[in-house]
CSV table of C-alpha atoms in Angstrom, one decimal:
chain,number,residue,atom,x,y,z
L,1,MET,CA,-12.6,-2.9,-3.1
L,2,ILE,CA,-14.7,-1.4,-5.9
L,3,ASP,CA,-18.3,-2.4,-6.0
L,4,PRO,CA,-18.9,-3.7,-9.6
L,5,GLU,CA,-22.4,-2.2,-9.5
L,6,LEU,CA,-20.7,1.3,-9.3
L,7,ARG,CA,-18.9,0.9,-12.6
L,8,PRO,CA,-21.6,2.8,-14.7
L,9,LEU,CA,-21.4,5.6,-12.2
L,10,LEU,CA,-17.6,5.7,-12.2
L,11,THR,CA,-17.3,5.7,-15.9
L,12,GLY,CA,-19.9,8.4,-16.5
L,13,HIS,CA,-20.0,12.1,-16.0
L,14,ARG,CA,-19.2,13.0,-12.5
L,15,ARG,CA,-19.4,16.0,-10.2
L,16,GLU,CA,-16.7,15.8,-7.6
L,17,ALA,CA,-16.2,17.1,-4.1
L,18,PHE,CA,-13.9,16.6,-1.0
L,19,ARG,CA,-15.2,16.4,2.5
L,20,TRP,CA,-12.9,16.8,5.5
L,21,ASP,CA,-14.0,15.1,8.7
L,22,VAL,CA,-12.4,16.0,12.0
L,23,LEU,CA,-12.1,13.1,14.5
L,24,ASP,CA,-11.1,13.0,18.2
L,25,ALA,CA,-7.5,11.9,18.4
L,26,VAL,CA,-8.1,9.4,21.2
L,27,THR,CA,-11.5,7.9,20.5
L,28,GLU,CA,-11.5,8.6,16.7
L,29,ALA,CA,-15.2,9.7,17.1
L,30,PHE,CA,-16.5,12.2,14.5
L,31,LEU,CA,-16.4,15.8,15.8
L,32,PHE,CA,-17.3,18.0,12.9
L,33,HIS,CA,-16.8,18.8,9.2
L,34,LEU,CA,-13.9,21.1,8.5
L,35,ASP,CA,-14.7,24.1,6.3
L,36,GLY,CA,-12.1,26.4,4.9
L,37,VAL,CA,-9.8,24.0,3.1
L,38,ASP,CA,-8.3,25.5,-0.1
L,39,PRO,CA,-9.2,22.9,-2.8
L,40,MET,CA,-6.3,24.1,-5.0
L,41,ARG,CA,-3.6,23.2,-2.5
L,42,GLY,CA,-4.1,19.7,-1.3
L,43,GLU,CA,-2.5,16.3,-2.3
L,44,PHE,CA,-2.1,12.8,-1.1
L,45,GLU,CA,0.4,10.2,-2.0
L,46,PHE,CA,0.5,6.4,-1.3
L,47,SER,CA,3.3,4.0,-2.1
L,48,ILE,CA,4.1,0.3,-1.4
L,49,PHE,CA,7.7,1.4,-1.2
L,50,ASN,CA,7.3,3.6,1.8
L,51,THR,CA,7.5,2.2,5.3
L,52,ILE,CA,4.7,4.7,6.2
L,53,LYS,CA,2.5,4.0,3.2
L,54,GLY,CA,0.5,7.3,2.9
L,55,GLY,CA,0.5,10.9,3.6
L,56,GLY,CA,-0.6,14.3,2.3
L,57,SER,CA,-1.0,18.0,2.9
L,58,PHE,CA,-3.6,20.8,2.5
L,59,THR,CA,-3.9,24.5,3.2
L,60,TYR,CA,-6.5,25.7,5.7
L,61,VAL,CA,-7.8,29.2,5.3
L,62,GLY,CA,-10.9,28.9,7.5
L,63,LYS,CA,-11.8,31.2,10.4
L,64,GLU,CA,-12.3,28.6,13.1
L,65,LYS,CA,-9.5,27.9,15.5
L,66,ILE,CA,-8.5,24.2,15.3
L,67,ASP,CA,-6.6,22.3,18.0
L,68,TRP,CA,-4.5,20.4,15.5
L,69,ASP,CA,-2.6,18.5,18.2
L,70,HIS,CA,-5.7,16.7,19.5
L,71,VAL,CA,-7.6,15.7,16.4
L,72,LEU,CA,-7.3,13.4,13.4
L,73,ILE,CA,-8.3,14.3,9.8
L,74,GLN,CA,-10.3,12.0,7.6
L,75,PRO,CA,-10.7,13.3,4.0
L,76,TRP,CA,-13.4,11.8,1.7
L,77,TYR,CA,-13.7,11.9,-2.0
L,78,SER,CA,-17.3,11.9,-3.3
L,79,LEU,CA,-18.9,12.1,-6.7
L,80,GLU,CA,-22.4,12.5,-8.1
L,81,GLY,CA,-23.7,11.6,-11.5
L,82,PRO,CA,-26.9,10.9,-13.4
L,83,LEU,CA,-26.9,7.3,-12.0
L,84,GLY,CA,-26.3,8.2,-8.3
L,85,SER,CA,-23.5,9.0,-5.9
L,86,THR,CA,-20.8,7.4,-3.9
L,87,SER,CA,-17.9,8.4,-1.7
L,88,TRP,CA,-14.8,6.8,0.0
L,89,PRO,CA,-12.3,7.9,2.6
L,90,LEU,CA,-8.6,8.4,1.7
L,91,GLY,CA,-7.5,7.5,5.2
L,92,VAL,CA,-7.3,8.8,8.8
L,93,PHE,CA,-4.3,11.1,9.3
L,94,ILE,CA,-2.3,12.8,12.0
L,95,PRO,CA,-2.1,16.5,11.3
L,96,SER,CA,1.0,18.7,11.8
L,97,THR,CA,1.2,22.4,11.2
L,98,PRO,CA,4.8,23.4,10.4
L,99,GLY,CA,3.9,26.8,9.0
L,100,VAL,CA,1.3,29.6,9.3
L,101,ALA,CA,1.1,32.6,7.0
L,102,TYR,CA,-0.5,35.8,8.3
L,103,SER,CA,-2.0,38.6,6.3
L,104,GLY,CA,-4.4,41.5,6.7
L,105,THR,CA,-7.3,39.3,5.6
L,106,GLY,CA,-6.6,36.2,7.7
L,107,THR,CA,-4.3,33.3,8.1
L,108,GLU,CA,-3.2,30.3,6.0
L,109,VAL,CA,-2.2,27.2,7.8
L,110,ASN,CA,-0.1,24.6,6.0
L,111,VAL,CA,-1.2,21.2,7.3
L,112,GLU,CA,0.9,18.1,6.8
L,113,LEU,CA,-0.9,14.8,7.1
L,114,TYR,CA,0.7,11.6,8.3
L,115,ASP,CA,-0.5,8.0,8.1
L,116,GLN,CA,-1.2,6.6,11.5
L,117,LEU,CA,1.7,4.1,11.0
L,118,LEU,CA,3.7,7.1,12.2
L,119,THR,CA,2.7,6.3,15.8
L,120,LEU,CA,4.4,2.9,15.5
L,121,SER,CA,7.4,4.4,13.7
L,122,GLU,CA,8.0,6.9,16.5
L,123,ASP,CA,7.6,4.4,19.2
L,124,LYS,CA,11.0,2.8,19.8
L,125,ILE,CA,12.0,-0.1,22.0
L,126,ASN,CA,13.4,0.9,25.4
L,127,GLY,CA,16.1,-1.8,25.8
L,128,THR,CA,16.3,-5.2,24.2
L,129,TYR,CA,13.0,-6.8,23.2
L,130,SER,CA,12.6,-10.5,22.6
L,131,ILE,CA,9.9,-13.0,21.7
L,132,PRO,CA,10.3,-16.7,22.5
L,133,ALA,CA,10.0,-19.6,20.1
L,134,GLY,CA,6.5,-21.0,19.9
L,135,ALA,CA,4.8,-17.6,20.2
L,136,ILE,CA,1.7,-17.2,18.0
L,137,VAL,CA,2.9,-14.5,15.6
L,138,THR,CA,-0.4,-12.8,14.9
L,139,ASP,CA,-1.3,-12.6,18.6
L,140,VAL,CA,2.0,-10.8,19.3
L,141,ILE,CA,1.4,-8.4,16.4
L,142,GLN,CA,-2.1,-7.6,17.5
L,143,GLY,CA,-0.9,-6.8,21.0
L,144,LEU,CA,2.0,-4.7,19.9
L,145,ILE,CA,-0.1,-2.5,17.7
L,146,THR,CA,-2.9,-2.1,20.3
L,147,VAL,CA,-0.5,-1.0,23.0
L,148,SER,CA,1.8,1.2,20.8
L,149,ALA,CA,-1.0,3.0,18.9
L,150,GLN,CA,-3.4,3.0,21.9
L,151,THR,CA,-6.2,1.7,19.7
L,152,THR,CA,-8.4,-1.3,19.2
L,153,ASN,CA,-8.9,-0.4,15.6
L,154,VAL,CA,-6.6,-3.3,14.6
L,155,LEU,CA,-7.4,-6.1,12.2
L,156,VAL,CA,-4.6,-8.7,11.8
L,157,GLU,CA,-5.9,-11.8,10.1
L,158,PRO,CA,-5.4,-14.7,12.6
L,159,SER,CA,-2.9,-17.4,11.9
L,160,ALA,CA,-1.8,-20.4,13.9
L,161,ASP,CA,1.8,-20.0,12.8
L,162,THR,CA,4.4,-19.7,15.6
L,163,LEU,CA,8.0,-18.6,15.8
L,164,ARG,CA,10.4,-21.3,15.0
L,165,ASN,CA,13.2,-19.6,16.8
L,166,PRO,CA,13.3,-16.7,19.3
L,167,MET,CA,13.6,-13.2,17.9
L,168,VAL,CA,15.4,-10.3,19.5
L,169,TRP,CA,15.5,-6.6,18.6
L,170,THR,CA,18.0,-4.1,20.0
L,171,ALA,CA,17.2,-0.8,21.7
L,172,ASP,CA,15.9,2.0,19.4
L,173,THR,CA,14.2,-0.4,17.0
L,174,THR,CA,10.8,1.0,16.1
L,175,THR,CA,7.6,-0.9,16.9
L,176,LEU,CA,6.7,-0.7,13.2
L,177,GLN,CA,10.0,-2.5,12.3
L,178,VAL,CA,9.2,-5.2,14.9
L,179,VAL,CA,5.7,-5.7,13.5
L,180,ASN,CA,6.9,-5.9,9.9
L,181,ASP,CA,9.6,-8.3,10.8
L,182,LEU,CA,7.1,-10.5,12.4
L,183,LEU,CA,4.7,-10.2,9.4
L,184,ASP,CA,7.6,-11.4,7.2
L,185,THR,CA,8.0,-14.6,9.2
L,186,ILE,CA,4.5,-15.7,8.3
L,187,ASN,CA,4.6,-14.4,4.7
L,188,TYR,CA,2.1,-11.5,5.2
L,189,PHE,CA,2.1,-8.1,3.5
L,190,SER,CA,3.7,-5.3,5.4
L,191,LEU,CA,1.4,-3.4,7.8
L,192,TYR,CA,-0.8,-0.6,6.4
L,193,CYS,CA,-3.8,1.5,7.4
L,194,ASP,CA,-7.0,1.5,5.4
L,195,GLY,CA,-9.3,4.4,4.6
L,196,GLN,CA,-11.0,4.0,8.0
L,197,GLY,CA,-7.7,4.2,9.8
L,198,THR,CA,-7.7,0.5,10.7
L,199,PHE,CA,-4.3,-1.1,11.1
L,200,ARG,CA,-4.3,-4.1,8.7
L,201,GLY,CA,-2.2,-7.2,8.6
L,202,GLU,CA,-3.0,-9.7,5.8
L,203,PRO,CA,-1.5,-12.8,4.2
L,204,TYR,CA,0.4,-12.3,1.0
L,205,VAL,CA,-1.5,-13.3,-2.1
L,206,LYS,CA,0.2,-14.0,-5.3
L,207,PRO,CA,-0.6,-11.3,-8.0
L,208,ALA,CA,-2.2,-13.9,-10.3
L,209,ASP,CA,-4.6,-14.9,-7.5
L,210,ARG,CA,-5.8,-11.4,-6.6
L,211,PRO,CA,-9.2,-10.3,-8.0
L,212,VAL,CA,-9.1,-7.7,-10.7
L,213,GLU,CA,-10.4,-4.4,-9.1
L,214,TRP,CA,-10.6,-2.4,-12.3
L,215,GLU,CA,-10.1,-2.8,-16.1
L,216,PHE,CA,-8.5,0.2,-17.7
L,217,ALA,CA,-9.4,0.1,-21.3
L,218,ASP,CA,-9.4,2.5,-24.2
L,219,ASP,CA,-13.1,2.0,-25.1
L,220,GLU,CA,-16.2,4.1,-24.7
L,221,PHE,CA,-16.0,3.6,-20.9
L,222,SER,CA,-12.3,4.7,-20.7
L,223,ILE,CA,-11.4,6.9,-17.7
L,224,TYR,CA,-7.7,7.3,-18.3
L,225,GLU,CA,-6.0,10.0,-20.3
L,226,PRO,CA,-4.4,9.1,-23.6
L,227,GLU,CA,-0.9,10.2,-22.5
L,228,PHE,CA,1.0,7.6,-20.5
L,229,SER,CA,4.4,6.0,-20.3
L,230,VAL,CA,5.7,2.5,-20.2
L,231,ASN,CA,9.1,1.8,-18.5
L,232,TYR,CA,11.0,-1.5,-19.0
L,233,ASP,CA,14.1,-2.7,-17.3
L,234,ALA,CA,15.2,-6.3,-17.5
L,235,PHE,CA,18.8,-5.8,-16.3
L,236,ALA,CA,19.9,-8.6,-13.9
L,237,VAL,CA,16.4,-10.0,-13.5
L,238,PRO,CA,17.0,-13.4,-11.7
L,239,ASN,CA,15.7,-16.8,-12.5
L,240,GLU,CA,16.7,-18.3,-9.2
L,241,TYR,CA,16.1,-17.2,-5.6
L,242,ILE,CA,17.7,-18.9,-2.6
L,243,LEU,CA,16.7,-18.3,1.0
L,244,VAL,CA,18.5,-19.6,4.0
L,245,SER,CA,16.7,-19.4,7.4
L,246,MET,CA,18.2,-18.8,10.8
L,247,GLY,CA,19.1,-21.8,12.8
L,248,SER,CA,20.1,-22.4,16.4
L,249,ASP,CA,21.7,-25.0,18.7
L,250,GLU,CA,18.4,-26.7,18.9
L,251,VAL,CA,16.9,-26.1,15.5
L,252,GLU,CA,18.6,-26.6,12.1
L,253,GLY,CA,18.4,-23.8,9.6
L,254,LEU,CA,16.2,-24.3,6.5
L,255,THR,CA,17.0,-23.7,2.8
L,256,SER,CA,14.6,-23.0,-0.1
L,257,ARG,CA,15.4,-22.6,-3.8
L,258,ALA,CA,12.8,-21.1,-6.2
L,259,THR,CA,13.6,-21.4,-9.9
L,260,ASP,CA,12.2,-20.4,-13.2
L,261,THR,CA,12.4,-23.2,-15.8
L,262,ASP,CA,9.3,-22.2,-17.7
L,263,PRO,CA,10.2,-22.3,-21.4
L,264,ASP,CA,7.5,-19.6,-22.1
L,265,SER,CA,9.1,-17.2,-19.5
L,266,LYS,CA,11.3,-14.5,-20.9
L,267,PHE,CA,13.6,-14.7,-17.8
L,268,SER,CA,13.8,-18.5,-17.4
L,269,TYR,CA,16.9,-20.7,-17.3
L,270,GLN,CA,16.2,-21.7,-21.0
L,271,ALA,CA,15.5,-18.1,-22.1
L,272,ARG,CA,18.8,-17.0,-20.6
L,273,ASN,CA,20.8,-19.5,-22.7
L,274,ASN,CA,20.8,-22.1,-19.9
L,275,ARG,CA,22.3,-19.7,-17.4
L,276,TRP,CA,21.3,-19.2,-13.8
L,277,ILE,CA,21.0,-15.6,-12.5
L,278,SER,CA,20.7,-16.0,-8.8
L,279,ARG,CA,19.9,-14.0,-5.7
L,280,THR,CA,20.5,-15.2,-2.2
L,281,GLU,CA,19.3,-14.0,1.2
L,282,GLU,CA,20.5,-15.5,4.5
L,283,GLY,CA,19.3,-15.1,8.1
L,284,ILE,CA,15.6,-15.3,7.2
L,285,GLU,CA,13.3,-15.9,10.1
L,286,VAL,CA,10.3,-18.1,9.3
L,287,SER,CA,8.1,-20.5,11.2
L,288,ASP,CA,8.4,-23.5,8.9
L,289,GLN,CA,9.6,-24.9,5.5
L,290,ALA,CA,6.3,-24.2,3.7
L,291,ILE,CA,6.4,-20.6,4.5
L,292,LEU,CA,10.1,-20.3,3.4
L,293,ASP,CA,9.2,-22.0,0.1
L,294,ASP,CA,6.3,-19.6,-0.4
L,295,MET,CA,8.6,-16.7,0.5
L,296,ALA,CA,11.3,-17.8,-2.0
L,297,GLU,CA,8.7,-18.1,-4.7
L,298,ARG,CA,7.2,-14.7,-3.8
L,299,LYS,CA,10.6,-13.0,-3.9
L,300,LEU,CA,11.5,-14.6,-7.3
L,301,LYS,CA,8.2,-13.5,-8.8
L,302,SER,CA,8.6,-10.0,-7.4
L,303,ALA,CA,12.1,-9.7,-8.7
L,304,GLN,CA,11.0,-10.8,-12.1
L,305,GLN,CA,8.1,-8.5,-12.3
L,306,ALA,CA,10.1,-5.4,-11.5
L,307,SER,CA,10.6,-4.8,-15.2
L,308,THR,CA,7.5,-3.2,-16.8
L,309,THR,CA,5.6,-0.3,-15.2
L,310,VAL,CA,3.0,2.0,-16.6
L,311,ASP,CA,2.5,5.6,-15.4
L,312,PHE,CA,-0.8,7.1,-16.3
L,313,THR,CA,-3.6,9.5,-15.1
L,314,HIS,CA,-7.2,8.6,-14.7
L,315,ALA,CA,-10.4,9.7,-13.0
L,316,PRO,CA,-10.2,9.0,-9.2
L,317,LEU,CA,-11.1,5.5,-8.1
L,318,ASN,CA,-11.1,3.8,-4.7
L,319,LEU,CA,-8.0,1.7,-5.5
L,320,GLY,CA,-5.7,0.3,-2.9
L,321,MET,CA,-2.0,-0.5,-3.0
L,322,ASN,CA,-1.1,-4.0,-4.2
L,323,GLU,CA,-4.6,-4.5,-5.8
L,324,ALA,CA,-4.8,-6.1,-9.2
L,325,VAL,CA,-5.9,-4.2,-12.4
L,326,THR,CA,-5.7,-4.6,-16.1
L,327,PHE,CA,-4.5,-2.0,-18.6
L,328,ARG,CA,-5.3,-2.1,-22.3
L,329,ARG,CA,-4.3,0.2,-25.1
L,330,ASP,CA,-5.3,-1.3,-28.5
L,331,LEU,CA,-3.4,1.2,-30.7
L,332,GLU,CA,0.0,0.3,-29.1
L,333,GLY,CA,-0.9,-3.4,-28.7
L,334,ILE,CA,-0.7,-3.1,-24.9
L,335,ASP,CA,-2.7,-5.6,-22.8
L,336,LEU,CA,-1.4,-6.5,-19.4
L,337,ARG,CA,-2.3,-7.5,-15.9
L,338,ALA,CA,-0.7,-5.4,-13.1
L,339,VAL,CA,-0.8,-4.4,-9.5
L,340,VAL,CA,-1.0,-0.9,-8.0
L,341,GLN,CA,2.4,0.3,-6.7
L,342,ARG,CA,1.7,4.0,-6.0
L,343,TYR,CA,-0.8,6.7,-6.6
L,344,THR,CA,-1.3,10.4,-6.1
L,345,VAL,CA,-4.7,12.2,-5.5
L,346,SER,CA,-5.0,15.9,-5.8
L,347,THR,CA,-7.8,17.8,-4.1
L,348,GLU,CA,-8.1,20.2,-7.1
L,349,LEU,CA,-11.4,19.3,-8.7
L,350,GLY,CA,-11.0,17.9,-12.2
L,351,VAL,CA,-7.4,16.8,-11.7
L,352,GLY,CA,-6.9,13.1,-12.4
L,353,MET,CA,-5.4,10.5,-10.1
L,354,LYS,CA,-1.8,9.6,-11.1
L,355,THR,CA,-1.1,5.9,-10.8
L,356,THR,CA,1.9,3.6,-11.3
L,357,ILE,CA,1.2,-0.1,-11.9
L,358,LEU,CA,3.6,-3.0,-12.2
L,359,GLU,CA,3.0,-5.7,-14.8
L,360,VAL,CA,2.6,-9.2,-13.4
L,361,SER,CA,2.3,-12.6,-14.9
L,362,PRO,CA,-1.3,-13.8,-15.5
């Protein structure tokens, strides 16, 4: 979250730098600052569409021998300006070194960086795994992450919701898949790791209810480049979403139907000439009717908002995926509310952050 008091600093002249902290792979305690990173060859990418949300790479040309298999890397972006300074971490990453180039003057190590969700993605179930009906979902998730990742750096917002039916996963299912399946049952966002490397599980919040983290505007405080693109695709956008939950011999399945009948909506039943365009999903696992209703509404809104995206470049900000922003361009008459879908950060100083945002209803 961006501190509003930092806005004058973030919109003014800035002197940038990257810092690379090396952490112990087991305790995540700080070990030392890494010198010798080539600033021209480093990049990070984050996306809500990826199961493992973030990752990156850099080239190490330093002289010190690094035991890459037993450390973690935490890169920080920092800036200084006339009004002060600030910094933020991009994440805590697992390094891999697939290639080393040797020359008469030294070595170049190509380092790939992986989000710590990788640990859950590589950890597969050995045999069938089941969770009984009545289990408190967030307690199960907290335990799974703690054991699989061997860390207590886990923050899953507690919920009293329990499983309505037993859930079973077959052998070779990843722990990450199990966790995300469980998060779905209580209408949470999928799992992610924040800048401090904390595994985070949080309730889904409708885009209209999320606080606006940044207002991108073409005024004297603008931080985005004038070249950008707007992409629009309304093909087969639904105005009805039907979800059918799993049932059992003891528990009857549930059904929920979310519809758009708002006359002001461009995708509504009325706007489509009194025609329903439906999507249906069956076999949904949820704990109760209210959550299924919320999930159907969420899926309908999400499907309807997959129409207008904006790709643009701006000065780096401490933005997170799914956070709300606004984007205004007076010359073209563009003024929209959106959520962050993906972004790319280059370690080359002076190179802007490339971001894709998705328009959402106010």
